[in-house]
PDB file of C-alpha atoms and ligand atoms in Angstrom:
ATOM      1  CA  MET C 685       3.577  13.566   4.229  1.00 97.00           C
ATOM      2  CA  ASN C 686       3.917   9.864   3.082  1.00 98.00           C
ATOM      3  CA  ILE C 687       0.972   8.755   1.089  1.00 98.00           C
ATOM      4  CA  LEU C 688       0.243   5.237   0.669  1.00 99.00           C
ATOM      5  CA  ILE C 689      -2.242   4.757  -2.704  1.00 99.00           C
ATOM      6  CA  VAL C 690      -3.322   1.282  -2.382  1.00 99.00           C
ATOM      7  CA  TYR C 691      -5.383   0.575  -6.068  1.00 99.00           C
ATOM      8  CA  ALA C 692      -7.308  -1.823  -7.270  1.00 99.00           C
ATOM      9  CA  HIS C 693      -8.155  -1.536 -11.622  1.00 98.00           C
ATOM     10  CA  PRO C 694      -6.567  -3.831 -13.754  1.00 98.00           C
ATOM     11  CA  ASP C 695      -6.631  -1.736 -17.463  1.00 98.00           C
ATOM     12  CA  PRO C 696      -4.170   1.468 -17.571  1.00 98.00           C
ATOM     13  CA  GLN C 697      -6.335   2.674 -19.886  1.00 98.00           C
ATOM     14  CA  SER C 698      -8.908   3.682 -17.407  1.00 98.00           C
ATOM     15  CA  LEU C 699     -10.216   6.778 -16.361  1.00 98.00           C
ATOM     16  CA  ASN C 700      -9.409   4.967 -12.637  1.00 98.00           C
ATOM     17  CA  SER C 701      -5.982   4.935 -14.601  1.00 98.00           C
ATOM     18  CA  ALA C 702      -5.518   8.610 -15.389  1.00 98.00           C
ATOM     19  CA  LEU C 703      -7.555   9.292 -12.215  1.00 98.00           C
ATOM     20  CA  LYS C 704      -4.034   7.699 -10.701  1.00 98.00           C
ATOM     21  CA  ASP C 705      -1.694   9.129 -12.727  1.00 98.00           C
ATOM     22  CA  TYR C 706      -3.187  12.732 -11.892  1.00 98.00           C
ATOM     23  CA  ALA C 707      -2.891  11.280  -7.835  1.00 98.00           C
ATOM     24  CA  VAL C 708       0.559  10.744  -8.357  1.00 98.00           C
ATOM     25  CA  GLN C 709       1.295  13.884 -10.076  1.00 98.00           C
ATOM     26  CA  HIS C 710      -0.102  16.394  -8.145  1.00 98.00           C
ATOM     27  CA  LEU C 711       1.198  14.438  -4.770  1.00 98.00           C
ATOM     28  CA  GLN C 712       4.250  14.825  -6.048  1.00 98.00           C
ATOM     29  CA  ALA C 713       3.996  18.586  -6.975  1.00 98.00           C
ATOM     30  CA  ALA C 714       3.553  19.188  -4.146  1.00 98.00           C
ATOM     31  CA  GLY C 715       6.510  17.453  -2.014  1.00 98.00           C
ATOM     32  CA  HIS C 716       5.340  14.636  -0.309  1.00 98.00           C
ATOM     33  CA  ALA C 717       6.413  11.162  -0.783  1.00 98.00           C
ATOM     34  CA  VAL C 718       4.297   8.655  -2.634  1.00 98.00           C
ATOM     35  CA  GLN C 719       4.357   5.200  -3.044  1.00 98.00           C
ATOM     36  CA  VAL C 720       1.435   2.892  -4.828  1.00 98.00           C
ATOM     37  CA  SER C 721       0.351  -0.783  -4.208  1.00 99.00           C
ATOM     38  CA  ASP C 722      -0.967  -1.032  -8.141  1.00 99.00           C
ATOM     39  CA  LEU C 723      -2.660  -4.832  -6.920  1.00 98.00           C
ATOM     40  CA  TYR C 724      -3.125  -5.937 -10.710  1.00 98.00           C
ATOM     41  CA  ALA C 725       0.057  -5.041 -11.901  1.00 98.00           C
ATOM     42  CA  MET C 726       1.806  -6.864  -8.547  1.00 98.00           C
ATOM     43  CA  ARG C 727      -0.318  -9.227  -9.452  1.00 98.00           C
ATOM     44  CA  TRP C 728      -1.488  -9.587  -5.543  1.00 98.00           C
ATOM     45  CA  LYS C 729      -2.312 -13.294  -4.403  1.00 98.00           C
ATOM     46  CA  PRO C 730      -6.302 -12.016  -3.106  1.00 98.00           C
ATOM     47  CA  THR C 731      -6.838 -15.555  -1.428  1.00 98.00           C
ATOM     48  CA  LEU C 732      -5.992 -16.592   1.692  1.00 97.00           C
ATOM     49  CA  GLU C 733      -5.045 -19.693   2.510  1.00 97.00           C
ATOM     50  CA  ALA C 734      -5.820 -22.159   5.793  1.00 97.00           C
ATOM     51  CA  GLY C 735      -2.576 -21.408   8.151  1.00 94.00           C
ATOM     52  CA  GLU C 736      -0.886 -18.492   6.241  1.00 95.00           C
ATOM     53  CA  THR C 737       2.030 -16.858   7.696  1.00 94.00           C
ATOM     54  CA  ALA C 738       3.171 -13.118   6.860  1.00 96.00           C
ATOM     55  CA  GLY C 739       5.375 -14.080   3.808  1.00 97.00           C
ATOM     56  CA  PRO C 740       8.120 -11.288   2.319  1.00 98.00           C
ATOM     57  CA  ASP C 741       4.741  -9.320  -0.015  1.00 98.00           C
ATOM     58  CA  VAL C 742       2.331  -9.022   2.846  1.00 98.00           C
ATOM     59  CA  LEU C 743       5.528  -7.419   5.399  1.00 98.00           C
ATOM     60  CA  ARG C 744       6.075  -5.581   2.338  1.00 98.00           C
ATOM     61  CA  GLU C 745       2.699  -4.183   2.409  1.00 98.00           C
ATOM     62  CA  GLN C 746       3.273  -3.514   6.067  1.00 98.00           C
ATOM     63  CA  GLU C 747       5.799  -2.001   6.236  1.00 98.00           C
ATOM     64  CA  LYS C 748       4.289   0.469   3.593  1.00 98.00           C
ATOM     65  CA  LEU C 749       1.590   0.958   5.686  1.00 98.00           C
ATOM     66  CA  LEU C 750       3.917   2.050   8.959  1.00 98.00           C
ATOM     67  CA  TRP C 751       5.277   3.946   6.857  1.00 98.00           C
ATOM     68  CA  ALA C 752       2.851   6.640   5.311  1.00 98.00           C
ATOM     69  CA  ASP C 753       0.602   9.107   7.339  1.00 98.00           C
ATOM     70  CA  THR C 754      -2.283   9.074   4.769  1.00 98.00           C
ATOM     71  CA  VAL C 755      -3.354   5.839   2.631  1.00 98.00           C
ATOM     72  CA  ILE C 756      -5.675   6.327   0.030  1.00 99.00           C
ATOM     73  CA  PHE C 757      -8.142   3.771  -1.102  1.00 99.00           C
ATOM     74  CA  GLN C 758      -8.614   3.485  -4.786  1.00 99.00           C
ATOM     75  CA  PHE C 759     -10.454   1.756  -6.797  1.00 99.00           C
ATOM     76  CA  PRO C 760     -14.009   1.896  -8.722  1.00 98.00           C
ATOM     77  CA  LEU C 761     -17.127   0.438  -6.587  1.00 98.00           C
ATOM     78  CA  TRP C 762     -17.488  -3.426  -8.157  1.00 98.00           C
ATOM     79  CA  TRP C 763     -20.879  -5.270  -6.831  1.00 98.00           C
ATOM     80  CA  PHE C 764     -21.572  -2.684  -4.082  1.00 98.00           C
ATOM     81  CA  SER C 765     -17.454  -2.401  -2.348  1.00 98.00           C
ATOM     82  CA  MET C 766     -14.465  -3.534  -4.205  1.00 98.00           C
ATOM     83  CA  PRO C 767     -12.501  -4.930  -6.255  1.00 98.00           C
ATOM     84  CA  ALA C 768     -11.743  -8.562  -4.566  1.00 98.00           C
ATOM     85  CA  ILE C 769      -7.929  -8.587  -5.185  1.00 98.00           C
ATOM     86  CA  MET C 770      -8.738  -4.900  -3.261  1.00 99.00           C
ATOM     87  CA  LYS C 771     -10.430  -7.627  -0.541  1.00 98.00           C
ATOM     88  CA  GLY C 772      -7.946 -10.543  -0.994  1.00 98.00           C
ATOM     89  CA  TRP C 773      -5.246  -7.809   0.567  1.00 98.00           C
ATOM     90  CA  VAL C 774      -6.914  -6.268   3.440  1.00 98.00           C
ATOM     91  CA  GLU C 775      -7.301 -10.140   4.601  1.00 98.00           C
ATOM     92  CA  ARG C 776      -3.982 -10.778   3.915  1.00 98.00           C
ATOM     93  CA  VAL C 777      -2.157  -7.756   5.101  1.00 98.00           C
ATOM     94  CA  TYR C 778      -4.283  -7.388   8.250  1.00 98.00           C
ATOM     95  CA  THR C 779      -3.071 -10.414   9.809  1.00 98.00           C
ATOM     96  CA  TYR C 780      -3.585 -11.598  13.330  1.00 97.00           C
ATOM     97  CA  GLY C 781      -1.374  -9.042  15.794  1.00 97.00           C
ATOM     98  CA  PHE C 782      -1.458  -6.260  12.771  1.00 98.00           C
ATOM     99  CA  GLY C 783      -5.317  -5.337  11.412  1.00 98.00           C
ATOM    100  CA  TYR C 784      -6.896  -7.461  14.286  1.00 97.00           C
ATOM    101  CA  GLY C 785      -6.143  -8.581  17.806  1.00 94.00           C
ATOM    102  CA  VAL C 786      -4.432  -6.206  18.966  1.00 95.00           C
ATOM    103  CA  GLY C 787      -3.953  -4.802  22.687  1.00 94.00           C
ATOM    104  CA  GLU C 788      -5.673  -6.430  26.171  1.00 91.00           C
ATOM    105  CA  HIS C 789      -9.436  -6.932  26.532  1.00 90.00           C
ATOM    106  CA  SER C 790     -10.389  -5.995  29.677  1.00 88.00           C
ATOM    107  CA  ASP C 791     -13.909  -3.956  31.478  1.00 84.00           C
ATOM    108  CA  GLN C 792     -13.210  -1.482  30.064  1.00 84.00           C
ATOM    109  CA  ARG C 793     -11.328  -2.181  27.173  1.00 91.00           C
ATOM    110  CA  TRP C 794     -12.341  -4.305  24.483  1.00 94.00           C
ATOM    111  CA  GLY C 795      -8.395  -4.616  22.639  1.00 95.00           C
ATOM    112  CA  ASN C 796      -7.073  -1.340  20.476  1.00 97.00           C
ATOM    113  CA  ARG C 797      -9.316  -1.363  17.579  1.00 97.00           C
ATOM    114  CA  TYR C 798     -11.990   1.591  15.912  1.00 97.00           C
ATOM    115  CA  GLY C 799     -10.233   3.949  16.422  1.00 94.00           C
ATOM    116  CA  GLU C 800      -7.182   2.493  18.491  1.00 97.00           C
ATOM    117  CA  GLY C 801      -5.326  -0.050  16.848  1.00 97.00           C
ATOM    118  CA  THR C 802      -1.140  -0.395  14.618  1.00 98.00           C
ATOM    119  CA  LEU C 803      -2.330   2.047  12.289  1.00 98.00           C
ATOM    120  CA  ALA C 804      -3.284   5.102  15.020  1.00 98.00           C
ATOM    121  CA  GLY C 805      -2.239   8.380  13.758  1.00 98.00           C
ATOM    122  CA  LYS C 806      -2.918   7.873   9.821  1.00 98.00           C
ATOM    123  CA  ARG C 807      -4.641   8.606   8.043  1.00 98.00           C
ATOM    124  CA  ALA C 808      -7.124   6.874   5.220  1.00 98.00           C
ATOM    125  CA  MET C 809      -9.211   8.376   2.408  1.00 98.00           C
ATOM    126  CA  LEU C 810     -11.347   6.183  -0.140  1.00 98.00           C
ATOM    127  CA  MET C 811     -11.632   7.494  -3.801  1.00 98.00           C
ATOM    128  CA  VAL C 812     -14.599   5.976  -5.887  1.00 98.00           C
ATOM    129  CA  THR C 813     -16.045   6.015  -8.975  1.00 98.00           C
ATOM    130  CA  ALA C 814     -19.382   4.539  -9.639  1.00 98.00           C
ATOM    131  CA  GLY C 815     -21.638   3.924 -12.590  1.00 98.00           C
ATOM    132  CA  GLY C 816     -24.503   4.714 -10.952  1.00 98.00           C
ATOM    133  CA  TRP C 817     -25.931   8.305 -10.487  1.00 98.00           C
ATOM    134  CA  GLU C 818     -25.701   9.927  -7.888  1.00 98.00           C
ATOM    135  CA  PRO C 819     -29.781  10.478  -6.417  1.00 98.00           C
ATOM    136  CA  HIS C 820     -29.323   6.391  -6.314  1.00 98.00           C
ATOM    137  CA  TYR C 821     -27.072   6.791  -3.919  1.00 98.00           C
ATOM    138  CA  SER C 822     -28.587   9.453  -1.315  1.00 98.00           C
ATOM    139  CA  LEU C 823     -30.383   8.652   1.221  1.00 96.00           C
ATOM    140  CA  ARG C 824     -33.708   7.515  -0.042  1.00 97.00           C
ATOM    141  CA  GLY C 825     -31.966   6.136  -3.233  1.00 98.00           C
ATOM    142  CA  ILE C 826     -32.129   2.450  -4.141  1.00 98.00           C
ATOM    143  CA  ASN C 827     -29.527   1.486  -3.575  1.00 98.00           C
ATOM    144  CA  GLY C 828     -29.067   3.282  -0.057  1.00 98.00           C
ATOM    145  CA  PRO C 829     -26.782   5.733   1.125  1.00 98.00           C
ATOM    146  CA  MET C 830     -23.675   5.542  -0.588  1.00 98.00           C
ATOM    147  CA  GLU C 831     -22.428   6.077   3.489  1.00 97.00           C
ATOM    148  CA  ASP C 832     -23.950   3.261   3.977  1.00 98.00           C
ATOM    149  CA  VAL C 833     -22.295   1.268   1.497  1.00 98.00           C
ATOM    150  CA  LEU C 834     -18.855   2.908   1.971  1.00 98.00           C
ATOM    151  CA  PHE C 835     -19.920   1.513   6.520  1.00 98.00           C
ATOM    152  CA  PRO C 836     -17.848  -1.742   6.216  1.00 98.00           C
ATOM    153  CA  ILE C 837     -15.362  -0.883   3.922  1.00 98.00           C
ATOM    154  CA  GLN C 838     -14.303   2.678   5.736  1.00 98.00           C
ATOM    155  CA  HIS C 839     -15.251   1.281   9.800  1.00 98.00           C
ATOM    156  CA  GLY C 840     -14.935  -1.937   9.382  1.00 98.00           C
ATOM    157  CA  MET C 841     -11.343  -1.573   7.691  1.00 98.00           C
ATOM    158  CA  LEU C 842      -9.772   1.631   8.035  1.00 98.00           C
ATOM    159  CA  TYR C 843     -10.908   2.644  11.254  1.00 98.00           C
ATOM    160  CA  TYR C 844     -11.072  -0.880  12.848  1.00 98.00           C
ATOM    161  CA  PRO C 845      -7.330  -0.910  12.803  1.00 98.00           C
ATOM    162  CA  GLY C 846      -6.989   3.326  13.898  1.00 98.00           C
ATOM    163  CA  MET C 847      -6.935   5.129  11.262  1.00 98.00           C
ATOM    164  CA  GLU C 848      -9.026   8.570  11.602  1.00 98.00           C
ATOM    165  CA  VAL C 849     -10.688   8.594   7.708  1.00 98.00           C
ATOM    166  CA  LEU C 850     -12.136  11.235   6.128  1.00 98.00           C
ATOM    167  CA  PRO C 851     -14.942  11.943   4.091  1.00 98.00           C
ATOM    168  CA  PRO C 852     -14.747   9.877   0.613  1.00 98.00           C
ATOM    169  CA  PHE C 853     -13.605  10.854  -3.200  1.00 98.00           C
ATOM    170  CA  LEU C 854     -15.962  10.207  -4.916  1.00 98.00           C
ATOM    171  CA  ILE C 855     -16.986  10.110  -9.037  1.00 98.00           C
ATOM    172  CA  TYR C 856     -20.366   8.378 -10.270  1.00 98.00           C
ATOM    173  CA  ARG C 857     -22.291   8.392 -13.538  1.00 98.00           C
ATOM    174  CA  THR C 858     -18.532   7.180 -14.626  1.00 98.00           C
ATOM    175  CA  SER C 859     -20.195   6.623 -18.655  1.00 95.00           C
ATOM    176  CA  ARG C 860     -20.584  11.629 -18.843  1.00 94.00           C
ATOM    177  CA  MET C 861     -17.012  11.225 -18.299  1.00 96.00           C
ATOM    178  CA  ASP C 862     -15.406  13.226 -21.559  1.00 94.00           C
ATOM    179  CA  GLU C 863     -12.169  15.215 -21.335  1.00 94.00           C
ATOM    180  CA  GLY C 864     -14.114  18.904 -20.036  1.00 96.00           C
ATOM    181  CA  ARG C 865     -15.528  17.195 -17.046  1.00 97.00           C
ATOM    182  CA  PHE C 866     -11.954  14.423 -16.441  1.00 97.00           C
ATOM    183  CA  ASP C 867     -10.612  18.748 -16.175  1.00 97.00           C
ATOM    184  CA  GLN C 868     -13.580  19.303 -13.620  1.00 98.00           C
ATOM    185  CA  VAL C 869     -12.568  15.844 -11.463  1.00 98.00           C
ATOM    186  CA  SER C 870      -8.933  16.230 -11.639  1.00 98.00           C
ATOM    187  CA  GLU C 871      -9.044  19.836 -10.040  1.00 98.00           C
ATOM    188  CA  ALA C 872     -12.109  18.044  -7.196  1.00 98.00           C
ATOM    189  CA  LEU C 873      -9.366  15.348  -6.607  1.00 98.00           C
ATOM    190  CA  GLY C 874      -6.135  17.901  -6.328  1.00 98.00           C
ATOM    191  CA  GLN C 875      -7.952  20.055  -3.796  1.00 98.00           C
ATOM    192  CA  ARG C 876      -9.609  17.440  -2.143  1.00 98.00           C
ATOM    193  CA  LEU C 877      -5.270  16.179  -2.105  1.00 98.00           C
ATOM    194  CA  ASP C 878      -4.552  19.311  -1.042  1.00 98.00           C
ATOM    195  CA  THR C 879      -6.372  19.762   2.215  1.00 98.00           C
ATOM    196  CA  LEU C 880      -5.763  15.846   3.339  1.00 98.00           C
ATOM    197  CA  GLU C 881      -4.266  16.849   6.544  1.00 97.00           C
ATOM    198  CA  SER C 882      -6.631  19.437   6.937  1.00 97.00           C
ATOM    199  CA  THR C 883      -9.912  17.693   6.897  1.00 98.00           C
ATOM    200  CA  ALA C 884     -12.295  16.578   9.709  1.00 97.00           C
ATOM    201  CA  PRO C 885     -12.534  12.793   9.468  1.00 98.00           C
ATOM    202  CA  ILE C 886     -15.679  11.487   9.808  1.00 98.00           C
ATOM    203  CA  PRO C 887     -16.379  12.103  13.618  1.00 98.00           C
ATOM    204  CA  PHE C 888     -16.877   8.026  14.032  1.00 98.00           C
ATOM    205  CA  ARG C 889     -17.794   6.394  17.833  1.00 98.00           C
ATOM    206  CA  ARG C 890     -14.502   5.545  19.302  1.00 97.00           C
ATOM    207  CA  GLN C 891     -15.189   1.830  21.153  1.00 97.00           C
ATOM    208  CA  ASN C 892     -12.837   2.530  24.709  1.00 95.00           C
ATOM    209  CA  HIS C 893     -14.094   6.082  25.361  1.00 94.00           C
ATOM    210  CA  GLY C 894     -17.589   5.124  27.278  1.00 94.00           C
ATOM    211  CA  ASP C 895     -20.369   5.226  24.124  1.00 96.00           C
ATOM    212  CA  TYR C 896     -20.353   1.454  24.092  1.00 97.00           C
ATOM    213  CA  ASP C 897     -21.281  -0.829  26.922  1.00 96.00           C
ATOM    214  CA  ILE C 898     -18.276  -3.184  26.920  1.00 95.00           C
ATOM    215  CA  PRO C 899     -18.402  -6.468  26.742  1.00 94.00           C
ATOM    216  CA  ALA C 900     -21.489  -6.181  24.013  1.00 96.00           C
ATOM    217  CA  LEU C 901     -20.172  -2.866  22.090  1.00 97.00           C
ATOM    218  CA  THR C 902     -23.745  -1.672  21.722  1.00 97.00           C
ATOM    219  CA  LEU C 903     -24.072   1.827  21.873  1.00 97.00           C
ATOM    220  CA  LYS C 904     -25.288   2.945  25.995  1.00 97.00           C
ATOM    221  CA  GLU C 905     -29.071   3.368  25.960  1.00 96.00           C
ATOM    222  CA  HIS C 906     -28.478   6.640  26.884  1.00 96.00           C
ATOM    223  CA  ILE C 907     -27.335   7.805  23.284  1.00 97.00           C
ATOM    224  CA  LEU C 908     -29.693   7.996  20.823  1.00 96.00           C
ATOM    225  CA  PRO C 909     -32.466   6.220  22.361  1.00 96.00           C
ATOM    226  CA  GLY C 910     -34.512   4.480  20.450  1.00 95.00           C
ATOM    227  CA  ARG C 911     -31.956   4.933  17.437  1.00 96.00           C
ATOM    228  CA  SER C 912     -30.422   1.886  15.345  1.00 96.00           C
ATOM    229  CA  GLY C 913     -28.248   1.235  11.795  1.00 96.00           C
ATOM    230  CA  LEU C 914     -25.388   2.713  10.534  1.00 97.00           C
ATOM    231  CA  GLU C 915     -25.347   6.000  11.710  1.00 96.00           C
ATOM    232  CA  ILE C 916     -26.106   5.909  14.986  1.00 97.00           C
ATOM    233  CA  HIS C 917     -22.114   5.225  15.429  1.00 98.00           C
ATOM    234  CA  VAL C 918     -20.952   8.626  13.984  1.00 97.00           C
ATOM    235  CA  GLN C 919     -20.921  11.069  16.667  1.00 95.00           C
ATOM    236  CA  SER C 920     -23.264  13.733  14.334  1.00 79.00           C
ATOM    237  CA  ALA C 921     -26.210  11.215  13.865  1.00 61.00           C
ATOM    238  CA  ALA C 922     -28.861  13.867  15.685  1.00 58.00           C
TER     239      ALA C 922
HETATM  240  P1  FAD K1118     -13.450   3.423 -17.542  1.00 53.09           P
HETATM  241  O1  FAD K1118     -14.559   1.934 -18.004  1.00 53.09           O
HETATM  242  O2  FAD K1118     -12.224   3.229 -18.043  1.00 53.09           O
HETATM  243  O3  FAD K1118     -13.749   4.563 -18.086  1.00 53.09           O
HETATM  244  C1  FAD K1118     -15.057   5.092 -17.808  1.00 53.09           C
HETATM  245  C2  FAD K1118     -15.684   6.704 -18.465  1.00 53.09           C
HETATM  246  O4  FAD K1118     -13.883   7.852 -18.471  1.00 53.09           O
HETATM  247  C3  FAD K1118     -15.059   6.209 -20.466  1.00 53.09           C
HETATM  248  O5  FAD K1118     -16.374   6.914 -20.832  1.00 53.09           O
HETATM  249  C4  FAD K1118     -13.885   6.082 -20.870  1.00 53.09           C
HETATM  250  O6  FAD K1118     -13.712   7.016 -22.286  1.00 53.09           O
HETATM  251  C5  FAD K1118     -13.767   7.699 -19.688  1.00 53.09           C
HETATM  252  N1  FAD K1118     -12.385   8.180 -19.859  1.00 53.09           N
HETATM  253  C6  FAD K1118     -10.966   7.043 -19.092  1.00 53.09           C
HETATM  254  N2  FAD K1118     -10.036   7.455 -19.202  1.00 53.09           N
HETATM  255  C7  FAD K1118     -10.753   9.315 -19.603  1.00 53.09           C
HETATM  256  C8  FAD K1118      -9.138  10.635 -19.258  1.00 53.09           C
HETATM  257  N3  FAD K1118      -8.032   9.655 -18.929  1.00 53.09           N
HETATM  258  N4  FAD K1118      -9.962  11.968 -19.748  1.00 53.09           N
HETATM  259  C9  FAD K1118     -11.658  11.447 -20.261  1.00 53.09           C
HETATM  260  N5  FAD K1118     -11.910  10.608 -20.014  1.00 53.09           N
HETATM  261  C10 FAD K1118     -11.647   9.046 -19.622  1.00 53.09           C
HETATM  262  N6  FAD K1118     -21.295   0.170 -10.670  1.00 53.09           N
HETATM  263  C11 FAD K1118     -22.081   1.181  -9.464  1.00 53.09           C
HETATM  264  O7  FAD K1118     -23.173   2.160  -9.016  1.00 53.09           O
HETATM  265  N7  FAD K1118     -22.466  -0.099  -8.506  1.00 53.09           N
HETATM  266  C12 FAD K1118     -21.572  -1.258  -8.495  1.00 53.09           C
HETATM  267  O8  FAD K1118     -21.929  -2.271  -7.717  1.00 53.09           O
HETATM  268  C13 FAD K1118     -21.039  -1.755  -9.575  1.00 53.09           C
HETATM  269  N8  FAD K1118     -20.404  -2.478 -10.084  1.00 53.09           N
HETATM  270  C14 FAD K1118     -20.239  -3.002 -10.632  1.00 53.09           C
HETATM  271  C15 FAD K1118     -19.155  -4.415 -11.384  1.00 53.09           C
HETATM  272  C16 FAD K1118     -18.747  -4.676 -11.940  1.00 53.09           C
HETATM  273  C17 FAD K1118     -17.792  -5.908 -12.091  1.00 53.09           C
HETATM  274  C18 FAD K1118     -17.730  -4.177 -13.276  1.00 53.09           C
HETATM  275  C19 FAD K1118     -17.589  -3.982 -14.327  1.00 53.09           C
HETATM  276  C20 FAD K1118     -18.352  -1.970 -13.502  1.00 53.09           C
HETATM  277  C21 FAD K1118     -19.651  -1.883 -11.787  1.00 53.09           C
HETATM  278  N9  FAD K1118     -20.534  -0.465 -11.607  1.00 53.09           N
HETATM  279  C22 FAD K1118     -20.290  -0.800 -10.609  1.00 53.09           C
HETATM  280  C23 FAD K1118     -19.650   0.412 -12.935  1.00 53.09           C
HETATM  281  C24 FAD K1118     -18.332   0.743 -12.530  1.00 53.09           C
HETATM  282  O9  FAD K1118     -18.602   1.610 -11.290  1.00 53.09           O
HETATM  283  C25 FAD K1118     -17.664   1.798 -13.441  1.00 53.09           C
HETATM  284  O10 FAD K1118     -17.692   0.788 -14.492  1.00 53.09           O
HETATM  285  C26 FAD K1118     -15.998   1.800 -12.919  1.00 53.09           C
HETATM  286  O11 FAD K1118     -16.136   3.085 -11.644  1.00 53.09           O
HETATM  287  C27 FAD K1118     -15.960   3.104 -13.561  1.00 53.09           C
HETATM  288  O12 FAD K1118     -13.926   3.194 -14.061  1.00 53.09           O
HETATM  289  P2  FAD K1118     -13.511   2.941 -14.705  1.00 53.09           P
HETATM  290  O13 FAD K1118     -12.775   3.374 -14.272  1.00 53.09           O
HETATM  291  O14 FAD K1118     -13.161   0.824 -14.860  1.00 53.09           O
HETATM  292  O15 FAD K1118     -13.921   4.015 -15.903  1.00 53.09           O
END
């Protein structure tokens, strides 16, 4: 497989850097071709300017996305989201006609997005480290469930342009890392990387396949009646 890792951490001595190096070596040893967009090392320009058109830096990243079968976004959770430099990568690389504004609108379909689009057929996975404890991000945890915290990224940035989204690889309570735990985490990461092709994606509902009223794009009333919230957009929600 061709695998692109989009990576954001400023410190080459960080935990994230060590995990990124482990992932690259592990994937290459398994015979995959790997490219890394190391956004800080590349000095990626994160701000989208008025009237900006895709320059060489943006086109290079789009080519990498088109080359990839699987895209891994790796970052530390900063203020409940990705670091600003990675958000700026998405804002600038997902240009009109590439990341959004793809496909025609009609009574049956609202463009090619949410499961369809330029990146359809590819897989994506988040690899996220968090300082908070796992229960802080549980269903009743004060930070909100991690799947809700990550929804704008997984549903809004990965699924929107067409990619299937694999369950994230998460590391909590990073201040409690030592060599023993690093070895355990690396082993678990290796297992996830070995199953990138076979892991079932999160069953987000497809936009143009009958679950939503168009053009309101609300979930049809007979599906999960009376329910709301982010979870209704996942098919397994009971
Ligand atoms: P590092 O700080 O580099 O390392 C973490 C630990 O791992 C250290 O103890 C280090 O010694 C050890 N370590 C590093 N490399 C290795 C190695 N190779 N082997 C063994 N041990 C190693 N957390 C949240 O939960 N929610 C938030 O919203 C949030 N917002 C934040 C906002 C900002 C601006 C910042 C700076 C942090 C925030 N955090 C938050 C915490 C953040 O998620 C963690 O600090 C981050 O995930 C840790 O990853 P790191 O790569 O920076 O780790």
